[in-house]
Coordinates of C-alpha atoms in Angstrom, one line a residue:
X109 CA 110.8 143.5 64.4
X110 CA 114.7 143.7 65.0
X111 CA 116.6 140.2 64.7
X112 CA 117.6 141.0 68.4
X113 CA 113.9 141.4 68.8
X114 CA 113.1 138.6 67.2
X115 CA 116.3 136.3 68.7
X116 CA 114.5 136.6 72.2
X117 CA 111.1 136.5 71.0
X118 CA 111.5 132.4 69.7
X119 CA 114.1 132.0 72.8
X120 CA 111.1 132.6 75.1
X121 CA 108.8 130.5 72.7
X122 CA 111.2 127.6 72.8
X123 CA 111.3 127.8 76.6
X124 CA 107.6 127.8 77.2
X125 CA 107.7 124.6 74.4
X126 CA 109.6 123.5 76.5
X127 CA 108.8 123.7 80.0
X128 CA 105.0 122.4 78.7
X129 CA 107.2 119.6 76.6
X130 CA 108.9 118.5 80.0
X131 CA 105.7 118.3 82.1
X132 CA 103.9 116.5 79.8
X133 CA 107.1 114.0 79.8
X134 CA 106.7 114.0 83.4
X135 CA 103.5 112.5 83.6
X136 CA 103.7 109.7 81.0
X137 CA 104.8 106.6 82.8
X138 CA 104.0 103.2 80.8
X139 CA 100.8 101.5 81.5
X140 CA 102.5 99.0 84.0
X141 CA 106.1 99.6 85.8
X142 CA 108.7 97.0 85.8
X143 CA 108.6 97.4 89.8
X144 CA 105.5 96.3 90.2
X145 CA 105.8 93.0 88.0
X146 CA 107.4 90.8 90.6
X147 CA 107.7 92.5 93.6
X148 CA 109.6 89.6 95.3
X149 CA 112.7 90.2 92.6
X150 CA 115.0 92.9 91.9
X151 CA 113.9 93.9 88.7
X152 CA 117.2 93.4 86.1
X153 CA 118.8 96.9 85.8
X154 CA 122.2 98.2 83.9
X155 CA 124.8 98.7 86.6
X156 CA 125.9 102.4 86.3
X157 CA 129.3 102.8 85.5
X158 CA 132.5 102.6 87.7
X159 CA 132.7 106.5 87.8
X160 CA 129.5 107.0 89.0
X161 CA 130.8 105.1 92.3
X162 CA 134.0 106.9 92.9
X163 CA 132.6 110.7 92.1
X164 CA 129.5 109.6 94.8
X165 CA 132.9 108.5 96.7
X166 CA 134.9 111.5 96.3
X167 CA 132.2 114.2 97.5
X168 CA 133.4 116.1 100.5
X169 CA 130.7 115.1 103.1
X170 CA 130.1 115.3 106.8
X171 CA 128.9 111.9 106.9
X172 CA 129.4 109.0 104.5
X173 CA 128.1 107.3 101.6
X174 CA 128.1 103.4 101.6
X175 CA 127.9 101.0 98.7
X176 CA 127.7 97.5 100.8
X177 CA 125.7 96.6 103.5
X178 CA 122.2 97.3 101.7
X179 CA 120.1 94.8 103.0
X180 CA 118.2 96.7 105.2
X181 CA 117.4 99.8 102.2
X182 CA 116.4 96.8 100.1
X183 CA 113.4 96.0 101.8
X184 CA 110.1 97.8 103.7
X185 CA 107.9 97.1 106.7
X186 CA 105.2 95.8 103.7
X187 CA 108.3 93.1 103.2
X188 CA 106.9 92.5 99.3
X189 CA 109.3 94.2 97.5
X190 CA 113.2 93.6 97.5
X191 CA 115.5 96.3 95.4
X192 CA 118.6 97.2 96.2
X193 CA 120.2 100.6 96.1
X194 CA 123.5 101.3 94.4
X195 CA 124.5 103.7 97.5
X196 CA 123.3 104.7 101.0
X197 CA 124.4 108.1 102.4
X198 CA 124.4 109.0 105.8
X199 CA 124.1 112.7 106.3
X200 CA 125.2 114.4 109.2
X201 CA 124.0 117.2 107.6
X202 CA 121.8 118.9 105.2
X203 CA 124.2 120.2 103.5
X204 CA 125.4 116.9 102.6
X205 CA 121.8 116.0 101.4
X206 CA 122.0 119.2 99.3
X207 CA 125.7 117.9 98.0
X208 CA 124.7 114.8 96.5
X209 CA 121.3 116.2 94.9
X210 CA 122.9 118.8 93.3
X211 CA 126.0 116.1 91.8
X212 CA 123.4 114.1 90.5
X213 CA 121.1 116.9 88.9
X214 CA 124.7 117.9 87.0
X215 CA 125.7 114.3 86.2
X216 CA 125.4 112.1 83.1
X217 CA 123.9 109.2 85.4
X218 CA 120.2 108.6 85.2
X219 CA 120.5 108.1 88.9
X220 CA 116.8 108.5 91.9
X221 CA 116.9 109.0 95.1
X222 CA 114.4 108.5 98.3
X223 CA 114.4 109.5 101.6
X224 CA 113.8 106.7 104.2
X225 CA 112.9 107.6 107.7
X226 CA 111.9 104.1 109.5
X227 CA 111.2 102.1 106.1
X228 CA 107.7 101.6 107.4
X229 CA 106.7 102.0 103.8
X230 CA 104.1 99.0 102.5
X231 CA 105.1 99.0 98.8
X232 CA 108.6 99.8 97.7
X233 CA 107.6 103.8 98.3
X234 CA 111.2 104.3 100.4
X235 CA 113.3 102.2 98.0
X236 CA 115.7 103.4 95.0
X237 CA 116.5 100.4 92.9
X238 CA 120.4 101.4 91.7
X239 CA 119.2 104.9 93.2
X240 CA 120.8 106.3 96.7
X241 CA 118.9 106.0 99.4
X242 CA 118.9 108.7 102.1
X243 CA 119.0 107.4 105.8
X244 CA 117.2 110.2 107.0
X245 CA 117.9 108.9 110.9
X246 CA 121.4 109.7 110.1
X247 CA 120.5 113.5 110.1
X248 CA 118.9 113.0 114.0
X249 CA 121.5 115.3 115.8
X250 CA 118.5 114.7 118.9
X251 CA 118.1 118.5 118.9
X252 CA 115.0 118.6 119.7
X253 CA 114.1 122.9 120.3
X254 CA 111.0 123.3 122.5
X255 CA 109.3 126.9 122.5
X256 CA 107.1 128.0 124.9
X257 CA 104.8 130.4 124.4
X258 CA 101.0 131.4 122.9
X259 CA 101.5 129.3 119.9
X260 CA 104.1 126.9 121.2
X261 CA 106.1 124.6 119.4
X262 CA 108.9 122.0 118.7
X263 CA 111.5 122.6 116.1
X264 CA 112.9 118.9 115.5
X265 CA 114.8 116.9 112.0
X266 CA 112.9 115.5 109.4
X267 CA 114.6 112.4 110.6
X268 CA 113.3 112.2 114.4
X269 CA 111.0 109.6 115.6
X270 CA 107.8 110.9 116.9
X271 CA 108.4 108.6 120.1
X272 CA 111.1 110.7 120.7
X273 CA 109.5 114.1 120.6
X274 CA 106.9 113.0 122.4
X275 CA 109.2 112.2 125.3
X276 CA 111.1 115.5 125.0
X277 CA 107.4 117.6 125.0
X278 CA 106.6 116.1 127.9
X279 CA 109.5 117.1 129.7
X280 CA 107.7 120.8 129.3
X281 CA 103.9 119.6 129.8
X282 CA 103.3 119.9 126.0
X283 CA 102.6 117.1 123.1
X284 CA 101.9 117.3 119.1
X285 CA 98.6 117.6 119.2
X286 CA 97.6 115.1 116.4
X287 CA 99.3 111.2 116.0
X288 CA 99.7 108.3 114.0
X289 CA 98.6 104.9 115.8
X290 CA 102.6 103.9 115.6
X291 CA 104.9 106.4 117.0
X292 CA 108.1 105.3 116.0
X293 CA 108.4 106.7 112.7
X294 CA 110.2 109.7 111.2
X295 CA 108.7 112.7 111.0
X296 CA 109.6 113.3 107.3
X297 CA 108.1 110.1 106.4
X298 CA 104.5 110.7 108.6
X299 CA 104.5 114.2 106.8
X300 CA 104.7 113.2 103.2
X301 CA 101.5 111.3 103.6
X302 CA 99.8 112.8 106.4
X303 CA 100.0 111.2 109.4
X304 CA 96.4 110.0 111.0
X305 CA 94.6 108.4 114.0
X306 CA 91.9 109.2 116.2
X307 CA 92.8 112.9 116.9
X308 CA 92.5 113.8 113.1
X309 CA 88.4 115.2 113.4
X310 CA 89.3 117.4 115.7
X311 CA 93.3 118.5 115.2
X312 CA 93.2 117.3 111.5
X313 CA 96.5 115.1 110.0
X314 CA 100.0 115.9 111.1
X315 CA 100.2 117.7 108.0
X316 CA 97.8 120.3 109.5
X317 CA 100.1 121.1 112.3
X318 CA 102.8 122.1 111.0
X319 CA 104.4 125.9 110.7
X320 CA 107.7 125.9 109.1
X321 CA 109.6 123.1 107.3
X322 CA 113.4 122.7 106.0
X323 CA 113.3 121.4 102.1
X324 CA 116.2 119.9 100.0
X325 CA 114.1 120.0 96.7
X326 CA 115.2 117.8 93.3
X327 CA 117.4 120.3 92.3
X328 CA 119.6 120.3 95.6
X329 CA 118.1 123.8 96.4
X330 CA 117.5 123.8 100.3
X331 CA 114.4 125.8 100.7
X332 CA 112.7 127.5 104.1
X333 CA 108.6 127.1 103.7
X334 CA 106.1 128.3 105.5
X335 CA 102.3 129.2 104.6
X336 CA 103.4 132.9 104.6
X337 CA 107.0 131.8 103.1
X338 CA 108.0 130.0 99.7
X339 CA 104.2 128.4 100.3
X340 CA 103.5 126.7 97.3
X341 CA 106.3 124.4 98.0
X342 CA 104.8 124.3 101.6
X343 CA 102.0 122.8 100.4
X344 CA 103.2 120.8 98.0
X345 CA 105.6 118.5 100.1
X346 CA 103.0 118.1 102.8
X347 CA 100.8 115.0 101.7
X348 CA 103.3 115.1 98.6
X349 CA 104.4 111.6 98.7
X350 CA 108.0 112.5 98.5
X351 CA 107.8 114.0 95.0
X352 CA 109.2 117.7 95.6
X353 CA 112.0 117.9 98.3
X354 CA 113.3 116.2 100.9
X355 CA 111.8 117.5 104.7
X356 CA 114.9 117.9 106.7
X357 CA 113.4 120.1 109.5
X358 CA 109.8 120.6 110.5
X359 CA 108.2 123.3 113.5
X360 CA 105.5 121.5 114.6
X361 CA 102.5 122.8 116.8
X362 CA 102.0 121.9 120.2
X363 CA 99.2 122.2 122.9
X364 CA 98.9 121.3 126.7
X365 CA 99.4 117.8 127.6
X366 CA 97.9 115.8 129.4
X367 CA 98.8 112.9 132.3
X368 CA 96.2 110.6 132.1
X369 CA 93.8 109.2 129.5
X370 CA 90.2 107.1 130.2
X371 CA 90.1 104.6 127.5
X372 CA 86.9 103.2 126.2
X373 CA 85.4 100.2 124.2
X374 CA 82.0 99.4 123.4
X375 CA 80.6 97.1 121.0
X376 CA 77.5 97.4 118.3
X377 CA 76.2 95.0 116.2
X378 CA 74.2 97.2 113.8
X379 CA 76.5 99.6 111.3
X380 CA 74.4 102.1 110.9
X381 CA 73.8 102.5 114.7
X382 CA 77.4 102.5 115.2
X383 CA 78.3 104.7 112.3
X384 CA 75.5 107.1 113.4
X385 CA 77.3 107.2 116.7
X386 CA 80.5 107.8 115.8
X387 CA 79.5 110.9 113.9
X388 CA 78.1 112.1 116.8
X389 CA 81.0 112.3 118.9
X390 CA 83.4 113.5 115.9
X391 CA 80.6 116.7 115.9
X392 CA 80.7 117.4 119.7
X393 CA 82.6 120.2 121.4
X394 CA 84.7 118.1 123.9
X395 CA 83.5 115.4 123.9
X396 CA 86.6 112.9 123.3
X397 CA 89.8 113.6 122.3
X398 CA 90.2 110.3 120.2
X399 CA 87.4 108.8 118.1
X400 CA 88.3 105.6 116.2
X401 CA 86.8 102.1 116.0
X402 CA 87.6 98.5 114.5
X403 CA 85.7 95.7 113.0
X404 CA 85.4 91.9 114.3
X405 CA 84.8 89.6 111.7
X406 CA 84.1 86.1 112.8
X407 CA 85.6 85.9 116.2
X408 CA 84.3 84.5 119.3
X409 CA 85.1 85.7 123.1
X410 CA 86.3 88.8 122.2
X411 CA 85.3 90.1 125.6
X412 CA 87.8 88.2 127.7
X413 CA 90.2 89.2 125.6
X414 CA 90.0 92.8 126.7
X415 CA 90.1 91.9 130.2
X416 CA 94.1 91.8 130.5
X417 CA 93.8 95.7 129.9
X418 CA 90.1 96.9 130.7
X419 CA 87.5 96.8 133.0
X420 CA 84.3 96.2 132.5
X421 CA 81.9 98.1 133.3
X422 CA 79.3 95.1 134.6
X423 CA 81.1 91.4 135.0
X424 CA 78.0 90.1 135.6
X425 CA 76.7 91.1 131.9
X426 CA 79.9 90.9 130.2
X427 CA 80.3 87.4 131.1
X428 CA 76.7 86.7 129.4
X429 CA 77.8 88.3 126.0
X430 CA 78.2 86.2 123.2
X431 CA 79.8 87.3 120.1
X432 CA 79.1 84.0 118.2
X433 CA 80.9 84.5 115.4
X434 CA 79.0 87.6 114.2
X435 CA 80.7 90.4 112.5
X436 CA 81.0 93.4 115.3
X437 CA 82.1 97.0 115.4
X438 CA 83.9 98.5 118.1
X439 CA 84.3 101.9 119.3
X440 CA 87.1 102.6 120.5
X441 CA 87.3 106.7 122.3
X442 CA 89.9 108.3 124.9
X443 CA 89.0 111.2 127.1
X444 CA 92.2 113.0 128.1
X445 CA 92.7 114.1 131.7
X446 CA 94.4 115.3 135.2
X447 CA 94.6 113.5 138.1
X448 CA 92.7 116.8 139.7
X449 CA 90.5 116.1 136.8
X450 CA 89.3 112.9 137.5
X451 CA 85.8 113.3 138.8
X452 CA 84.3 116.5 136.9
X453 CA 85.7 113.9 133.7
X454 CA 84.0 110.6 134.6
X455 CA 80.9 112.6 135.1
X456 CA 81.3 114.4 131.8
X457 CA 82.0 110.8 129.9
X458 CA 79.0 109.1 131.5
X459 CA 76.7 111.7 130.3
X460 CA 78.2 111.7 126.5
X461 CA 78.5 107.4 126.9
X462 CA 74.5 108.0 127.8
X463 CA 73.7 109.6 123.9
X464 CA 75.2 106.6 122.7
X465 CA 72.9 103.1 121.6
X466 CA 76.2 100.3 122.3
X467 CA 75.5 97.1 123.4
X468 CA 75.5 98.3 127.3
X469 CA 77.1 94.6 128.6
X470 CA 80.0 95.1 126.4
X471 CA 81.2 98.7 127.7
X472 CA 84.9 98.3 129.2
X473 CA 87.0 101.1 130.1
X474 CA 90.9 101.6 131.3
X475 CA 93.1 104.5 132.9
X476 CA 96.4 104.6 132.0
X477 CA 99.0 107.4 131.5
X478 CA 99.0 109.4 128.5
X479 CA 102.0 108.3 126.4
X480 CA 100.9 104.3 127.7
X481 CA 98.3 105.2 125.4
X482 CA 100.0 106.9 122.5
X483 CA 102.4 104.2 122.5
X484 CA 100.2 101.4 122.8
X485 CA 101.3 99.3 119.4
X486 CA 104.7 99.3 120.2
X487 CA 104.0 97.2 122.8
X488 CA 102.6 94.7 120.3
X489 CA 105.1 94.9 118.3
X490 CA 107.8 94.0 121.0
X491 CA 105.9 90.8 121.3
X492 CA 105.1 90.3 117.8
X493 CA 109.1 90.5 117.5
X494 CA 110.1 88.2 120.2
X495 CA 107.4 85.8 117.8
X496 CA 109.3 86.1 114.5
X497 CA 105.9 87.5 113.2
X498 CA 106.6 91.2 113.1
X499 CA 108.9 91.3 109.9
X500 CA 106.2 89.5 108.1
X501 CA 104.3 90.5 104.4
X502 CA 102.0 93.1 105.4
X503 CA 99.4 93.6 102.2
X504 CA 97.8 96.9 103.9
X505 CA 95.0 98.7 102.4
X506 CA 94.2 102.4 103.4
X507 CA 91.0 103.9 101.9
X508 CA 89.2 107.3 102.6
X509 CA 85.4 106.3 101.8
X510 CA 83.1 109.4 101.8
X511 CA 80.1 109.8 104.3
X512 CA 77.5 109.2 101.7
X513 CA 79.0 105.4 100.9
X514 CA 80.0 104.5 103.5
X515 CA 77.3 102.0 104.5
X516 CA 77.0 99.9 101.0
X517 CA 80.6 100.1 101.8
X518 CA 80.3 97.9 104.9
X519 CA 77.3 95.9 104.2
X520 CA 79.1 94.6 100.5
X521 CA 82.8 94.3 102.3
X522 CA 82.0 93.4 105.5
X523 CA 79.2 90.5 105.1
X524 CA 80.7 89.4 101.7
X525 CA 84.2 90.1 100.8
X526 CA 85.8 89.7 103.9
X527 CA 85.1 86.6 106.1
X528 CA 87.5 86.9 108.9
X529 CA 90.1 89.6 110.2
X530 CA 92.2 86.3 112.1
X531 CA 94.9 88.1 110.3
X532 CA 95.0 91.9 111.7
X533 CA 92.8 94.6 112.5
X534 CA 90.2 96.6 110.6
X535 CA 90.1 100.1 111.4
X536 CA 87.3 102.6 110.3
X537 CA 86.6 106.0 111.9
X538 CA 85.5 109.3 110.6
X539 CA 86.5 113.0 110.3
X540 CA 85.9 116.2 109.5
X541 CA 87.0 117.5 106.4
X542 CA 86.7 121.1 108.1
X543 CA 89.8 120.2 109.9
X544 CA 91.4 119.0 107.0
X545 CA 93.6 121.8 104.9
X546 CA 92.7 121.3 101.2
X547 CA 96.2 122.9 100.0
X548 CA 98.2 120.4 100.7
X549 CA 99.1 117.7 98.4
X550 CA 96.8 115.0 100.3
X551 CA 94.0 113.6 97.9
X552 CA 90.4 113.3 100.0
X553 CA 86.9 112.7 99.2
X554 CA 85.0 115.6 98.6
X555 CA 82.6 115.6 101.4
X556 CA 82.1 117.2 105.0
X557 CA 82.6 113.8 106.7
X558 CA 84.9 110.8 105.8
X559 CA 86.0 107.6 106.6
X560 CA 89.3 105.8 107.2
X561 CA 89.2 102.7 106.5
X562 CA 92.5 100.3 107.1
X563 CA 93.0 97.1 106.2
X564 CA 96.4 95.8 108.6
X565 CA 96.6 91.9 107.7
X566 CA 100.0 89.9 108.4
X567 CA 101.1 87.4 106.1
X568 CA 101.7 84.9 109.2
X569 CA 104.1 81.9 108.0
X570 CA 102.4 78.5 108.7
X571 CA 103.6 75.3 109.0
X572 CA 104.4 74.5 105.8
X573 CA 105.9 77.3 104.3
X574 CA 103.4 79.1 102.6
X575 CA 101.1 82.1 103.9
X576 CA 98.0 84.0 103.4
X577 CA 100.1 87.0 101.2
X578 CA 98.1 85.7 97.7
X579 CA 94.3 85.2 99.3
X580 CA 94.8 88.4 101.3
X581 CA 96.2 90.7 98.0
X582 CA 93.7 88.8 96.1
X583 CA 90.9 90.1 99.1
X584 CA 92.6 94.0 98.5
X585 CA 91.9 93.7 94.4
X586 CA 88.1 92.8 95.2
X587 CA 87.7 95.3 97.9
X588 CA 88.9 97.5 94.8
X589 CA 87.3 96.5 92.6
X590 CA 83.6 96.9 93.9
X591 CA 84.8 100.7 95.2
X592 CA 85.4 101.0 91.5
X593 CA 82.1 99.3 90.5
X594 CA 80.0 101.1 92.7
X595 CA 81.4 104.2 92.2
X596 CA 81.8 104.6 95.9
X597 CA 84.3 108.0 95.2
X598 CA 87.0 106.2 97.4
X599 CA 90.9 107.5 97.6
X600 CA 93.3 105.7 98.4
X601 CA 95.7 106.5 101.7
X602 CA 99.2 106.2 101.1
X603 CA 98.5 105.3 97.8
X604 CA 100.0 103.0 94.9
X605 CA 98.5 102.9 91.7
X606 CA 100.5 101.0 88.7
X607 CA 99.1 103.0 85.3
X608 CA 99.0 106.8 84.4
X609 CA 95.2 106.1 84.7
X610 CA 94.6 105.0 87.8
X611 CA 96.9 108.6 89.2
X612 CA 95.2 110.9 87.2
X613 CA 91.9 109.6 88.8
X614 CA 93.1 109.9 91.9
X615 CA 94.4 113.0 91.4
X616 CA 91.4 114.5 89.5
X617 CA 91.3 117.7 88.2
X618 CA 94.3 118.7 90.5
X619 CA 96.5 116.5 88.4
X620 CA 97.8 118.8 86.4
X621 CA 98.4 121.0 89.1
X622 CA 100.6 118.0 90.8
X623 CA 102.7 117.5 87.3
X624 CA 103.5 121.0 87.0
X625 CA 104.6 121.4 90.5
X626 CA 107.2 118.3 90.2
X627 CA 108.9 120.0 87.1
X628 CA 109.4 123.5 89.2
X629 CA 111.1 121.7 92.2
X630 CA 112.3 118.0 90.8
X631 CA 112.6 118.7 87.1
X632 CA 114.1 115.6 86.2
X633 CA 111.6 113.5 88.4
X634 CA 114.9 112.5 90.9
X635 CA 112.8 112.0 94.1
X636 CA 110.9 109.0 95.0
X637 CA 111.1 106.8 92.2
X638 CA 109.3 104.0 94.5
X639 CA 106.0 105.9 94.7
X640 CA 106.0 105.1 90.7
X641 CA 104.4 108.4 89.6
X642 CA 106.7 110.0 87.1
X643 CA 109.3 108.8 85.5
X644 CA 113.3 109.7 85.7
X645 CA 114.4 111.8 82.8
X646 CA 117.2 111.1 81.1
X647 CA 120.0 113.1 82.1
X648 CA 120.8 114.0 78.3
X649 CA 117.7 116.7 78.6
X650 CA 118.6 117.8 82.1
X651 CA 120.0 120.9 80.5
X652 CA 116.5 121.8 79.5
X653 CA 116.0 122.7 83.5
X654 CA 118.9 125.4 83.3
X655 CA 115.8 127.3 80.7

């Protein structure tokens, strides 16, 4: 062998070291993050040196970086976690996203940054402790592209509120086809989890409607993806928690809308009956259009609280029910519909409502426009707001419980561990894992049929001071910890774990996959530092991604 030969033979040897050496650096985070110590204090940081201010000060942008004012970037809807940024930028563009990725991939500072759409985030996911924090609503130009045609769609920021494009579809007798419960978050932000309510069995996540999407990866690279297109990084940033690009513009599907919706409750008293049920429907060709349900844990006259909204279906029964305390699931579908519609659908829901063994007295039912429907919490939360109570603690827990345990889950959970639900709703609800695109970066149970179940307490301030935020975190841990004792095979939606463990278990045997995918498009783990699964590199090896 020649020494030029031989030259390029250990030059390709030292890269592959490497590369391997960098992903294995990559995932290795310590057994418990500083973050998650005391997630009521900033956690003591050095304060980067004056030049790092004044060269983020001196890029040429179209819109503006600030380094006062961070209150708002400090802090998420979960309202647990308080760590302020160093900077704030406020692109009016994606080139200006691109800009200040690329200055800090080439700086000496060891600086993170994460995109934050509506900082509904529960756990510090959206927040950059001495980082830059990118106000994605910034980048909203409200150029919202509708296209009509056999496979129509809308081509909209990564910044836009779903409320808004919503609003804008309907304009053109069209709608995304699949939700979240709360519309007024980004699209960005939905799309880095997945985005899921009751439309999921039969539309799948957000993530699954989606053509085309706009990416300002780790290394300031802005990237076109498509399934056809660059799709590796398609699939990774869908479901990808934040940790390969920034999504700055998505194409998103859309079908026919609708004008009206027939919204229906029924209650069951036996989980297995009511479980049995709702996997019925989520089978059926047509049958709803939303299938969810909720859990009532010690409450009494549930019934007359519905009445301000629904009608029931007998008064005469309803007003005999008594819930007397006893823990209760409700079902909770939607049938969507015309006004021409009207009849051939009542007809077609009584006949479907007939298959289904629900407590007949407790059957309640509403009509009310379409995006009434859709945009049902927000009306709760203008109330909650006018109360004080809406920028609260909110200790959420979001599991995805396969078919097969789902009933010790309930019977051990929902007789034992949980005693009340005064604080916030339960949801649970299944869906097809058919419908359900197994590229992405989402994490699911491996079974035909899942669950959702979401845990939404408030931490409501009483009298005195204090709150329910300890007993109702303490509630989350034992919820946990029987999944983890019972080997129940349960992931975790929108997840948070603190050890290098507890991710590799939740990304199984596609963690590796996940690790080696963050190298290729955030080499020195930039993005997302509040989702606390890699580390930041040190920018004295950032020449090692030039290899």
């Amino acid at each position: 062998m020649g020494l030029t030969s031989s030259l390029r033979f250990h030059r390709r040897n030292n890269k592959t070291f490497l590369r391997i050496f960098m992903i294995l650096v990559l995932s290795c985070i310590p057994g418990r993050t500083n973050l998650c110590s005391n997630p009521s204090l900033s956690t003591p940081i050095d304060l980067p040196p004056s030049d790092t201010l004044s060269s983020l000060d001196s890029l040429d942008l179209e819109g503006y970086i600030t380094f006062h004012d961070v209150h708002n970037a400090s802090k998420d809807f979960g309202n647990r976690y308080h760590l302020p940024p160093l900077a704030i930028l406020h692109p009016k563009s994606v080139s200006d996203i691109s800009t200040v990725m690329r200055h800090i991939v080439r700086s000496t500072s060891n600086l993170t940054v994460a995109a934050r759409g509506h900082g509904h985030s529960l756990q510090g996911q959206a927040l950059a402790h001495q980082g830059v924090v990118i106000n994605m609503e910034s980048l909203r130009s409200h150029d919202i592209k509708i296209y009509k045609g056999k496979q129509p769609y809308v081509d909209v920021s990564g910044g836009e509120l779903w409320i808004n494009i919503l609003r804008e579809t309907l304009k053109h007798g069209l709608s995304p086809k699949s939700w979240t419960d709360y519309l007024h978050l980004t699209v960005g932000g939905t799309l880095s989890n997945a985005g899921i309510s009751g439309q999921a069995f039969k539309h799948g996540p957000q993530i699954n409607n989606v053509y085309q999407l706009e990416i300002v990866t780790g290394k300031g690279e802005v990237v076109t993806c498509s399934e056809k297109r660059n799709s590796e990084l398609f699939q990774s940033v869908l479901g990808g928690l934040g940790q390969f690009g920034i999504i700055t513009r998505a194409r998103i599907s859309l079908g026919p809308a609708p004008l009206m919706v027939k919204w229906i409750r029924a209650l069951y008293s036996d989980f297995s009956a009511f479980s049995r049920d709702q996997e019925h429907l989520i089978s059926k060709e047509n049958a709803f259009d939303y299938v969810e349900g909720f859990v009532i844990i010690n409450r009494t006259d549930i019934l007359n609280n519905w009445r301000s909204s629904f009608t029931p279906n007998d008064s005469t029964e309803a007003n005999q029910f008594k819930s007397d305390g006893k823990t209760l699931y409700c079902l909770e579908v939607v049938k969507y519909f015309n006004s021409k519609e009207a009849n051939s659908m009542n007809q077609e829901t009584e006949k479907v409502l007939s298959e289904l063994s629900y407590i007949p007295s407790t059957l309640f039912s509403s009509e009310v426009p379409y995006i009434e429907f859709l945009d049902r919490v927000h009306i709760a939360e203008i109330k909650l707001r006018a109360k004080g109570l809406w920028e609260v603690p909110h200790p959420w827990l979001n599991l995805l419980i396969p078919k097969s345990s789902i009933s010790d889950f309930a019977t051990k959970v929902f007789n034992s561990i949980v005693t009340s639900n005064h604080n916030g709703p339960i949801l649970i609800y299944p869906v097809n894992q058919s419908k359900w695109n197994k590229h992405t970066s989402l994490i699911t149970p491996n079974e035909d049929i899942f669950y959702l179940v979401a845990f939404l307490p408030s931490a409501i301030p009483k009298p005195s001071g204090a709150n329910d935020l300890e007993y109702l975190l303490r509630q989350n841990q034992r919820v946990l910890s029987f999944c983890a004792e019972a080997n129940l095979d349960v992931k975790q939606y929108l997840p948070l774990y603190e050890t290098q463990k507890e991710w590799r278990s939740h990304f199984g045997n596609r963690w590796e996959t996940f690790a080696k995918r963050k190298y290729k498009y955030d080499p020195l783990a930039i993005l997302a530092p509040g989702q606390r699964v890699f580390q930041r590199v040190s920018s004295q090896v950032s020449s090692i991604q030039l290899l």
